[in-house]
Short mmCIF file of C-alpha atoms and ligand atoms in Angstrom, two decimals:
data_model
loop_
_atom_site.label_atom_id
_atom_site.label_comp_id
_atom_site.label_asym_id
_atom_site.label_seq_id
_atom_site.Cartn_x
_atom_site.Cartn_y
_atom_site.Cartn_z
CA UNK A 1 0.00 0.00 0.00
CA UNK A 2 1.18 3.47 -0.86
CA UNK A 3 1.91 5.87 1.97
CA UNK A 4 0.26 8.61 -0.03
CA UNK A 5 -2.92 9.83 1.59
CA UNK A 6 -5.90 9.80 -0.80
CA UNK A 7 -6.65 13.32 -2.02
CA UNK A 8 -10.01 14.78 -2.92
CA UNK A 9 -10.53 17.53 -5.51
CA UNK A 10 -10.97 21.15 -4.45
CA UNK A 11 -14.20 22.39 -2.88
CA UNK A 12 -16.55 23.82 -5.48
CA UNK A 13 -14.62 22.34 -8.40
CA UNK A 14 -16.37 19.40 -10.01
CA UNK A 15 -15.19 16.40 -11.97
CA UNK A 16 -17.33 15.41 -14.93
CA UNK A 17 -17.21 11.72 -15.77
CA UNK A 18 -18.91 9.66 -18.46
CA UNK A 19 -21.78 9.39 -19.14
CA UNK A 20 -22.42 12.95 -17.85
CA UNK A 21 -19.54 14.23 -19.95
CA UNK A 22 -21.30 13.15 -23.13
CA UNK A 23 -24.16 15.46 -22.20
CA UNK A 24 -21.63 18.31 -22.07
CA UNK A 25 -20.34 17.34 -25.49
CA UNK A 26 -23.86 17.29 -26.90
CA UNK A 27 -24.47 20.75 -25.51
CA UNK A 28 -21.17 22.07 -26.87
CA UNK A 29 -21.92 20.66 -30.33
CA UNK A 30 -25.39 22.19 -30.31
CA UNK A 31 -24.04 25.53 -29.13
CA UNK A 32 -21.46 25.61 -31.92
CA UNK A 33 -24.16 24.93 -34.49
CA UNK A 34 -26.30 27.67 -32.96
CA UNK A 35 -23.46 30.23 -32.99
CA UNK A 36 -22.48 29.37 -36.55
CA UNK A 37 -26.07 30.03 -37.65
CA UNK A 38 -25.53 33.66 -36.60
CA UNK A 39 -22.00 34.02 -37.94
CA UNK A 40 -20.18 34.13 -34.57
CA UNK A 41 -16.55 32.98 -34.61
CA UNK A 42 -14.49 31.41 -31.86
CA UNK A 43 -11.82 33.27 -29.87
CA UNK A 44 -9.60 31.48 -27.34
CA UNK A 45 -7.82 33.47 -24.69
CA UNK A 46 -5.68 32.27 -21.74
CA UNK A 47 -7.15 31.35 -18.38
CA UNK A 48 -4.48 33.48 -16.65
CA UNK A 49 -4.28 37.25 -17.13
CA UNK A 50 -2.69 40.16 -15.30
CA UNK A 51 -4.76 40.92 -12.20
CA UNK A 52 -5.00 44.57 -13.15
CA UNK A 53 -6.96 43.68 -16.31
CA UNK A 54 -9.84 42.51 -14.13
CA UNK A 55 -9.56 45.13 -11.38
CA UNK A 56 -9.73 47.81 -14.04
CA UNK A 57 -12.16 46.10 -16.41
CA UNK A 58 -14.68 44.71 -13.94
CA UNK A 59 -14.30 47.50 -11.38
CA UNK A 60 -12.68 47.66 -7.93
CA UNK A 61 -15.94 47.88 -6.01
CA UNK A 62 -17.66 44.72 -7.27
CA UNK A 63 -18.24 41.30 -5.70
CA UNK A 64 -15.91 39.67 -8.17
CA UNK A 65 -12.92 41.94 -7.60
CA UNK A 66 -13.47 42.50 -3.89
CA UNK A 67 -13.80 38.89 -2.83
CA UNK A 68 -14.11 36.29 -5.57
CA UNK A 69 -10.92 36.28 -7.64
CA UNK A 70 -8.27 33.59 -7.61
CA UNK A 71 -5.25 35.87 -7.62
CA UNK A 72 -1.65 35.17 -6.71
CA UNK A 73 1.83 36.43 -7.26
CA UNK A 74 3.78 34.24 -9.67
CA UNK A 75 7.00 33.88 -7.67
CA UNK A 76 9.02 33.04 -10.78
CA UNK A 77 8.74 36.53 -12.22
CA UNK A 78 6.93 38.40 -9.51
CA UNK A 79 3.77 39.14 -11.51
CA UNK A 80 0.30 39.52 -10.05
CA UNK A 81 -1.94 37.09 -11.94
CA UNK A 82 -5.61 36.12 -11.81
CA UNK A 83 -7.54 33.13 -13.14
CA UNK A 84 -10.26 34.63 -15.31
CA UNK A 85 -13.50 35.19 -13.38
CA UNK A 86 -15.28 36.04 -16.67
CA UNK A 87 -14.42 36.22 -20.36
CA UNK A 88 -15.16 39.76 -21.47
CA UNK A 89 -12.08 41.53 -20.11
CA UNK A 90 -9.70 38.97 -21.66
CA UNK A 91 -11.48 39.06 -25.01
CA UNK A 92 -11.36 42.85 -25.09
CA UNK A 93 -7.67 42.79 -24.10
CA UNK A 94 -6.98 40.38 -26.92
CA UNK A 95 -9.00 42.33 -29.49
CA UNK A 96 -7.03 45.49 -28.62
CA UNK A 97 -3.67 43.74 -28.59
CA UNK A 98 -4.23 42.21 -32.04
CA UNK A 99 -5.92 45.26 -33.53
CA UNK A 100 -8.79 42.93 -34.26
CA UNK A 101 -11.39 45.63 -34.93
CA UNK A 102 -9.29 47.74 -37.30
CA UNK A 103 -11.37 47.17 -40.44
CA UNK A 104 -14.76 45.93 -39.25
CA UNK A 105 -16.83 45.01 -36.24
CA UNK A 106 -16.66 41.41 -35.08
CA UNK A 107 -19.01 38.79 -33.71
CA UNK A 108 -17.18 36.31 -31.52
CA UNK A 109 -17.69 33.70 -28.82
CA UNK A 110 -15.68 31.72 -26.29
CA UNK A 111 -16.54 28.74 -24.16
CA UNK A 112 -14.73 27.28 -21.16
CA UNK A 113 -13.99 27.42 -17.43
CA UNK A 114 -14.04 30.55 -15.27
CA UNK A 115 -13.13 30.84 -11.58
CA UNK A 116 -14.76 32.63 -8.66
CA UNK A 117 -14.15 32.00 -4.98
CA UNK A 118 -17.76 31.83 -3.83
CA UNK A 119 -19.60 29.68 -1.31
CA UNK A 120 -20.40 26.49 -3.27
CA UNK A 121 -24.03 25.39 -3.55
CA UNK A 122 -26.33 24.12 -6.28
CA UNK A 123 -25.72 26.26 -9.37
CA UNK A 124 -22.76 28.02 -7.77
CA UNK A 125 -19.28 26.59 -8.09
CA UNK A 126 -15.71 27.86 -7.86
CA UNK A 127 -14.82 26.55 -11.26
CA UNK A 128 -17.76 26.80 -13.61
CA UNK A 129 -18.22 27.17 -17.34
CA UNK A 130 -19.57 29.91 -19.51
CA UNK A 131 -20.62 30.32 -23.11
CA UNK A 132 -19.59 33.90 -23.74
CA UNK A 133 -20.73 35.87 -26.78
CA UNK A 134 -19.48 39.35 -27.70
CA UNK A 135 -20.44 41.66 -30.56
CA UNK A 136 -17.53 44.12 -30.74
CA UNK A 137 -17.83 47.43 -32.58
CA UNK A 138 -21.63 47.57 -32.91
CA UNK A 139 -23.52 50.51 -31.44
CA UNK A 140 -27.19 50.06 -32.34
CA UNK A 141 -30.07 48.36 -30.57
CA UNK A 142 -30.35 46.06 -33.60
CA UNK A 143 -27.38 44.04 -32.32
CA UNK A 144 -28.68 44.07 -28.72
CA UNK A 145 -31.84 42.56 -30.19
CA UNK A 146 -29.89 40.07 -32.31
CA UNK A 147 -28.21 38.69 -29.17
CA UNK A 148 -31.50 38.31 -27.34
CA UNK A 149 -33.23 36.77 -30.36
CA UNK A 150 -30.45 34.26 -30.72
CA UNK A 151 -30.72 33.34 -27.04
CA UNK A 152 -34.44 32.71 -27.49
CA UNK A 153 -33.51 30.34 -30.31
CA UNK A 154 -31.07 28.45 -28.08
CA UNK A 155 -33.75 27.93 -25.44
CA UNK A 156 -36.05 26.61 -28.22
CA UNK A 157 -33.34 24.30 -29.53
CA UNK A 158 -33.01 22.87 -26.02
CA UNK A 159 -36.78 22.66 -25.54
CA UNK A 160 -36.69 25.12 -22.60
CA UNK A 161 -39.79 27.29 -22.46
CA UNK A 162 -39.80 28.74 -18.97
CA UNK A 163 -36.84 31.12 -19.02
CA UNK A 164 -38.06 34.69 -18.83
CA UNK A 165 -36.31 37.84 -19.95
CA UNK A 166 -35.70 40.86 -17.71
CA UNK A 167 -34.44 44.10 -19.21
CA UNK A 168 -33.20 47.43 -17.97
CA UNK A 169 -31.27 50.38 -19.27
CA UNK A 170 -28.36 51.84 -17.30
CA UNK A 171 -28.23 54.89 -19.58
CA UNK A 172 -25.02 56.84 -20.08
CA UNK A 173 -22.45 58.13 -17.58
CA UNK A 174 -24.02 61.60 -17.26
CA UNK A 175 -27.44 60.09 -16.57
CA UNK A 176 -25.95 57.73 -14.01
CA UNK A 177 -24.23 60.69 -12.34
CA UNK A 178 -27.54 62.55 -11.91
CA UNK A 179 -29.19 59.41 -10.58
CA UNK A 180 -26.25 58.68 -8.31
CA UNK A 181 -26.72 61.86 -6.32
CA UNK A 182 -30.40 61.08 -5.77
CA UNK A 183 -29.58 57.48 -4.90
CA UNK A 184 -26.91 58.39 -2.32
CA UNK A 185 -29.40 60.73 -0.70
CA UNK A 186 -31.91 57.87 -0.52
CA UNK A 187 -29.31 55.49 0.93
CA UNK A 188 -28.30 58.07 3.55
CA UNK A 189 -31.93 58.45 4.59
CA UNK A 190 -32.15 54.66 5.09
CA UNK A 191 -28.73 54.10 6.60
CA UNK A 192 -30.30 52.14 9.49
CA UNK A 193 -31.31 49.23 7.21
CA UNK A 194 -28.05 49.10 5.25
CA UNK A 195 -25.74 46.18 5.97
CA UNK A 196 -22.03 46.65 6.41
CA UNK A 197 -21.25 46.03 2.73
CA UNK A 198 -23.89 48.52 1.60
CA UNK A 199 -22.53 51.19 3.94
CA UNK A 200 -19.08 50.62 2.58
CA UNK A 201 -20.27 50.85 -1.03
CA UNK A 202 -22.88 53.57 -0.78
CA UNK A 203 -20.46 56.31 -1.83
CA UNK A 204 -18.05 54.36 -4.01
CA UNK A 205 -20.61 52.33 -5.96
CA UNK A 206 -24.16 53.11 -4.81
CA UNK A 207 -25.80 51.39 -7.79
CA UNK A 208 -24.30 48.10 -6.65
CA UNK A 209 -26.11 48.46 -3.31
CA UNK A 210 -29.37 47.90 -5.23
CA UNK A 211 -28.04 44.54 -6.46
CA UNK A 212 -28.30 43.22 -2.89
CA UNK A 213 -29.82 39.86 -2.04
CA UNK A 214 -30.20 40.83 1.65
CA UNK A 215 -33.94 40.49 2.46
CA UNK A 216 -33.80 43.31 5.04
CA UNK A 217 -32.78 45.76 2.34
CA UNK A 218 -35.35 44.80 -0.32
CA UNK A 219 -37.96 47.36 0.63
CA UNK A 220 -35.37 50.16 0.70
CA UNK A 221 -34.01 49.01 -2.70
CA UNK A 222 -37.47 48.82 -4.26
CA UNK A 223 -38.25 52.35 -3.12
CA UNK A 224 -34.95 53.80 -4.38
CA UNK A 225 -34.94 56.36 -7.21
CA UNK A 226 -34.93 54.49 -10.51
CA UNK A 227 -32.10 55.04 -12.91
CA UNK A 228 -34.54 54.41 -15.74
CA UNK A 229 -36.39 57.62 -14.76
CA UNK A 230 -33.20 59.65 -15.27
CA UNK A 231 -32.64 58.54 -18.87
CA UNK A 232 -32.54 61.20 -21.60
CA UNK A 233 -34.11 60.93 -25.06
CA UNK A 234 -31.18 59.10 -26.70
CA UNK A 235 -31.02 56.38 -24.10
CA UNK A 236 -34.77 56.01 -24.22
CA UNK A 237 -34.68 55.74 -28.01
CA UNK A 238 -32.07 52.97 -27.75
CA UNK A 239 -34.26 51.09 -25.30
CA UNK A 240 -37.36 51.61 -27.46
CA UNK A 241 -35.44 50.39 -30.52
CA UNK A 242 -34.56 47.19 -28.70
CA UNK A 243 -38.10 46.65 -27.43
CA UNK A 244 -39.59 47.16 -30.92
CA UNK A 245 -37.32 44.46 -32.32
CA UNK A 246 -38.13 42.05 -29.50
CA UNK A 247 -41.82 42.68 -30.16
CA UNK A 248 -41.24 41.91 -33.86
CA UNK A 249 -39.64 38.62 -32.86
CA UNK A 250 -42.47 37.77 -30.47
CA UNK A 251 -40.16 37.76 -27.44
CA UNK A 252 -41.74 38.91 -24.18
CA UNK A 253 -39.80 40.74 -21.49
CA UNK A 254 -40.29 42.73 -18.34
CA UNK A 255 -38.56 45.95 -17.40
CA UNK A 256 -36.78 45.38 -14.08
CA UNK A 257 -35.56 48.81 -12.94
CA UNK A 258 -33.41 47.20 -10.23
CA UNK A 259 -31.43 45.08 -12.64
CA UNK A 260 -27.90 46.53 -12.53
CA UNK A 261 -25.59 43.49 -13.03
CA UNK A 262 -22.55 42.70 -10.92
CA UNK A 263 -19.90 44.29 -13.11
CA UNK A 264 -19.03 47.93 -13.60
CA UNK A 265 -18.64 48.17 -17.33
CA UNK A 266 -22.26 48.19 -18.49
CA UNK A 267 -24.23 51.04 -20.01
CA UNK A 268 -27.61 51.26 -21.80
CA UNK A 269 -29.00 47.75 -22.29
CA UNK A 270 -28.62 45.16 -19.53
CA UNK A 271 -30.57 41.91 -19.40
CA UNK A 272 -30.89 38.60 -17.60
CA UNK A 273 -32.72 35.39 -18.44
CA UNK A 274 -34.17 33.85 -15.28
CA UNK A 275 -36.00 30.63 -14.40
CA UNK A 276 -37.84 29.52 -11.27
CA UNK A 277 -36.74 25.94 -11.77
CA UNK A 278 -33.21 26.20 -10.33
CA UNK A 279 -33.96 27.37 -6.81
CA UNK A 280 -32.04 30.41 -5.61
CA UNK A 281 -29.54 30.46 -8.51
CA UNK A 282 -32.11 31.12 -11.22
CA UNK A 283 -30.13 33.37 -13.56
CA UNK A 284 -29.09 31.33 -16.58
CA UNK A 285 -27.69 34.17 -18.68
CA UNK A 286 -26.67 37.78 -18.10
CA UNK A 287 -25.43 40.42 -20.47
CA UNK A 288 -25.51 43.95 -21.70
CA UNK A 289 -23.83 46.75 -23.52
CA UNK A 290 -20.35 48.01 -22.52
CA UNK A 291 -19.53 50.87 -24.87
CA UNK A 292 -16.77 52.29 -22.63
CA UNK A 293 -14.75 49.17 -21.86
CA UNK A 294 -12.58 48.97 -24.96
CA UNK A 295 -11.38 52.53 -24.46
CA UNK A 296 -11.00 51.99 -20.69
CA UNK A 297 -8.64 49.09 -21.42
CA UNK A 298 -6.54 51.19 -23.77
CA UNK A 299 -8.17 50.56 -27.15
CA UNK A 300 -9.55 52.91 -29.74
CA UNK A 301 -13.08 53.74 -28.55
CA UNK A 302 -15.60 51.23 -29.90
CA UNK A 303 -19.01 50.16 -28.65
CA UNK A 304 -19.78 46.55 -27.76
CA UNK A 305 -22.46 44.28 -26.34
CA UNK A 306 -22.40 40.69 -25.09
CA UNK A 307 -23.63 38.08 -22.67
CA UNK A 308 -22.53 35.02 -20.72
CA UNK A 309 -24.49 31.82 -20.11
CA UNK A 310 -23.76 29.65 -17.07
CA UNK A 311 -23.36 26.17 -18.57
CA UNK A 312 -23.91 24.20 -15.34
CA UNK A 313 -27.24 25.93 -14.80
CA UNK A 314 -28.24 25.43 -18.42
CA UNK A 315 -27.35 21.72 -18.26
CA UNK A 316 -29.25 21.34 -15.00
CA UNK A 317 -32.38 22.71 -16.70
CA UNK A 318 -31.90 20.65 -19.84
CA UNK A 319 -31.34 17.51 -17.81
CA UNK A 320 -34.60 18.08 -15.90
CA UNK A 321 -36.49 18.13 -19.20
CA UNK A 322 -34.74 15.28 -20.97
CA UNK A 323 -33.03 12.89 -18.60
CA UNK A 324 -30.11 11.32 -20.29
CA UNK A 325 -29.97 7.74 -21.44
CA UNK A 326 -26.66 6.04 -20.82
CA UNK A 327 -24.71 6.53 -24.01
CA UNK A 328 -22.91 3.67 -25.73
CA UNK A 329 -19.11 3.52 -25.60
CA UNK A 330 -18.99 2.10 -29.12
CA UNK A 331 -21.05 0.54 -31.90
CA UNK A 332 -19.02 -2.61 -32.41
CA UNK A 333 -17.28 -4.70 -29.73
CA UNK A 334 -14.58 -7.11 -30.90
CA UNK A 335 -14.31 -10.39 -29.02
CA UNK A 336 -11.42 -12.76 -29.65
CA UNK A 337 -9.55 -15.85 -28.55
CA UNK A 338 -5.89 -16.73 -28.92
CA UNK A 339 -3.03 -14.57 -30.08
CA UNK A 340 -3.88 -14.98 -33.78
CA UNK A 341 -7.54 -14.16 -33.08
CA UNK A 342 -6.58 -10.98 -31.26
CA UNK A 343 -4.34 -9.86 -34.13
CA UNK A 344 -7.06 -10.60 -36.67
CA UNK A 345 -9.68 -8.49 -34.83
CA UNK A 346 -7.24 -5.57 -34.64
CA UNK A 347 -6.97 -5.69 -38.46
CA UNK A 348 -10.76 -5.93 -38.82
CA UNK A 349 -11.30 -3.14 -36.31
CA UNK A 350 -9.02 -0.78 -38.22
CA UNK A 351 -10.93 -1.52 -41.45
CA UNK A 352 -14.25 -0.84 -39.67
CA UNK A 353 -12.89 2.45 -38.31
CA UNK A 354 -11.79 3.40 -41.82
CA UNK A 355 -15.46 3.01 -42.72
CA UNK A 356 -16.46 5.39 -39.92
CA UNK A 357 -17.64 2.90 -37.29
CA UNK A 358 -16.88 3.22 -33.58
CA UNK A 359 -15.11 0.07 -32.49
CA UNK A 360 -13.78 -1.24 -29.17
CA UNK A 361 -11.37 -4.16 -29.14
CA UNK A 362 -11.47 -6.22 -25.96
CA UNK A 363 -8.13 -5.82 -24.20
CA UNK A 364 -6.32 -8.81 -22.69
CA UNK A 365 -7.09 -12.46 -23.10
CA UNK A 366 -10.05 -13.30 -20.88
CA UNK A 367 -12.66 -15.99 -21.52
CA UNK A 368 -15.58 -15.48 -23.91
CA UNK A 369 -18.05 -15.15 -21.07
CA UNK A 370 -16.41 -12.15 -19.49
CA UNK A 371 -15.77 -10.60 -22.91
CA UNK A 372 -19.51 -10.81 -23.66
CA UNK A 373 -20.31 -9.21 -20.33
CA UNK A 374 -18.05 -6.31 -21.27
CA UNK A 375 -19.54 -6.16 -24.76
CA UNK A 376 -23.00 -5.88 -23.26
CA UNK A 377 -21.99 -3.23 -20.73
CA UNK A 378 -20.35 -1.17 -23.47
CA UNK A 379 -23.73 -0.52 -25.06
CA UNK A 380 -22.46 -1.77 -28.45
CA UNK A 381 -25.03 -2.82 -31.03
CA UNK A 382 -23.07 -5.82 -32.16
CA UNK A 383 -20.23 -8.12 -31.09
CA UNK A 384 -17.80 -9.56 -33.63
CA UNK A 385 -16.16 -12.79 -32.56
CA UNK A 386 -12.95 -14.30 -33.90
CA UNK A 387 -11.71 -17.55 -32.31
CA UNK A 388 -10.02 -20.63 -33.74
CA UNK A 389 -13.06 -21.75 -35.80
CA UNK A 390 -13.45 -18.30 -37.34
CA UNK A 391 -9.77 -18.12 -38.21
CA UNK A 392 -9.89 -21.43 -40.02
CA UNK A 393 -13.14 -20.62 -41.89
CA UNK A 394 -12.19 -17.00 -42.70
CA UNK A 395 -15.57 -15.84 -41.39
CA UNK A 396 -16.30 -13.80 -38.25
CA UNK A 397 -19.23 -14.63 -36.03
CA UNK A 398 -21.59 -11.67 -35.73
CA UNK A 399 -23.85 -11.42 -32.71
CA UNK A 400 -26.41 -8.62 -32.44
CA UNK A 401 -26.68 -7.56 -28.83
CA UNK A 402 -29.87 -5.53 -28.96
CA UNK A 403 -33.31 -5.93 -30.47
CA UNK A 404 -33.40 -4.43 -33.96
CA UNK A 405 -36.15 -2.95 -36.08
CA UNK A 406 -35.23 -4.66 -39.37
CA UNK A 407 -35.32 -8.45 -39.72
CA UNK A 408 -31.60 -9.03 -39.17
CA UNK A 409 -31.42 -12.21 -37.11
CA UNK A 410 -30.77 -11.45 -33.44
CA UNK A 411 -28.92 -14.73 -33.24
CA UNK A 412 -25.47 -15.38 -34.60
CA UNK A 413 -24.44 -15.37 -38.22
CA UNK A 414 -21.23 -15.92 -40.05
CA UNK A 415 -19.74 -13.20 -42.27
CA UNK A 416 -16.55 -13.48 -44.32
CA UNK A 417 -13.76 -11.19 -43.04
CA UNK A 418 -13.66 -9.47 -46.43
CA UNK A 419 -17.41 -8.76 -46.33
CA UNK A 420 -17.57 -7.54 -42.76
CA UNK A 421 -17.24 -3.82 -43.45
CA UNK A 422 -20.03 -3.82 -46.05
CA UNK A 423 -22.23 -6.03 -43.93
CA UNK A 424 -21.99 -3.77 -40.86
CA UNK A 425 -22.10 -0.49 -42.79
CA UNK A 426 -25.51 -1.50 -44.15
CA UNK A 427 -26.87 -2.43 -40.75
CA UNK A 428 -25.54 0.13 -38.27
P1 LIG B 501 -25.17 35.65 -9.73
O1 LIG B 501 -26.05 36.82 -9.51
O2 LIG B 501 -25.91 34.31 -9.79
O3 LIG B 501 -23.99 35.62 -8.83
P2 LIG B 501 -23.54 36.92 -11.70
O4 LIG B 501 -24.23 38.19 -12.00
O5 LIG B 501 -22.38 36.93 -10.77
O6 LIG B 501 -24.61 35.81 -11.22
P3 LIG B 501 -22.43 36.78 -14.33
O7 LIG B 501 -21.14 37.37 -13.95
O8 LIG B 501 -23.39 37.56 -15.10
O9 LIG B 501 -23.15 36.18 -13.03
O10 LIG B 501 -22.15 35.38 -15.08
C1 LIG B 501 -23.00 34.89 -16.12
C2 LIG B 501 -23.67 33.62 -15.73
O11 LIG B 501 -22.75 32.68 -15.19
C3 LIG B 501 -24.72 33.74 -14.64
O12 LIG B 501 -25.92 34.18 -15.17
C4 LIG B 501 -24.82 32.34 -14.12
O13 LIG B 501 -25.65 31.55 -14.96
C5 LIG B 501 -23.41 31.85 -14.25
N1 LIG B 501 -22.70 31.90 -12.96
C6 LIG B 501 -22.23 32.98 -12.31
N2 LIG B 501 -21.57 32.64 -11.19
C7 LIG B 501 -21.60 31.27 -11.15
C8 LIG B 501 -21.08 30.28 -10.25
N3 LIG B 501 -20.35 30.63 -9.19
N4 LIG B 501 -21.29 28.97 -10.54
C9 LIG B 501 -22.00 28.61 -11.63
N5 LIG B 501 -22.52 29.49 -12.51
C10 LIG B 501 -22.33 30.79 -12.27
MG1 LIG B 502 -22.05 36.53 -8.75
#
């Protein structure tokens, strides 16, 4: 026995094993098809970035930057690094660095793990996955609408019909400044109900105070001056332009004046898709416009809008609707006896793979009985057997393992090695 003490994985960071992993692959394949239908292209950026990218991009006074980032000093070159807590900042950094928007706006997406040090619970993990979509260089409400319309299509593709859309507009900086003064006054009047975090943030980031989940503060937050009421004609026109397009597409929404989102970079449109079916963590997707971020991170000013979907929450919903059947490991399972038999099935298996079939060759030299048990457990449709008799006759024994719709015998038949590919191609 090893002296090494058995180790468990980190809290809030999940392993995904088969067959659950095949559900992830199905979702990823579907998502790629969905994104391609709208002309979005893939961008891949590193998991690690300079910490200051996120402190500047997301904002110092936000949950993510104040308490959720996995940051450390790389002792090898003394750099402050952070594991990405979201995709947008890294994508914008990359777009600026590679002058990616120099000749035209771009529609892009990324998919993968992000990291936030939060208290783990259902729908909330420390490593989780996002599908992140960004339309860089577009200013109009037509693209805000495009993003929302495409999300509605994804929910349809997955058969999800109970995710509702909440919208708000955060206006422009000048409008937020006027609202801010009124909001701080309101918060000062209700200082007795503010929790410690709210008191700390009420002057540095008062809007964020309204994002609270503290039940004691709900009444105060509901009664607070609404940013939406401070919007000027241009911001209102942008919002109306979005709403008109959602109406055209038959997408319903509600205006939620308290929707502010947990990151600093948003302006004008913000939105969330929410469901009641996931308990407390009901937000499946959040997004909005961030016209100032590219310039804030050192790029040539350009507007942008995007969203992120939480993949664990989406899978949880999808799984509730369509529980997964165990997926097969292969289509064909090769059973063999003797050294020559094993070598013959390897040749046959390669030929079957050339023809596009998924083939598992039994490893090792166990008895037929245990090989058939494995063949059955693999979920394969058919077992191909090569023992001494088959070698001398030049024909494999074919045994269908599952009931079939056509009239192929469910019992055994004999098929010449040279015919095996054609025979199986026609029947699988
Ligand atoms: P929440 O209010 O639930 O904390 P958020 O506003 O922090 O969400 P975003 O930064 O908008 O979330 O991230 C986009 C999406 O990623 C969320 O809508 C949610 O589906 C998912 N998400 C966020 N945090 C987690 C987490 N810790 N674990 C799993 N999914 C998450
Ligand atoms: Mg959060």
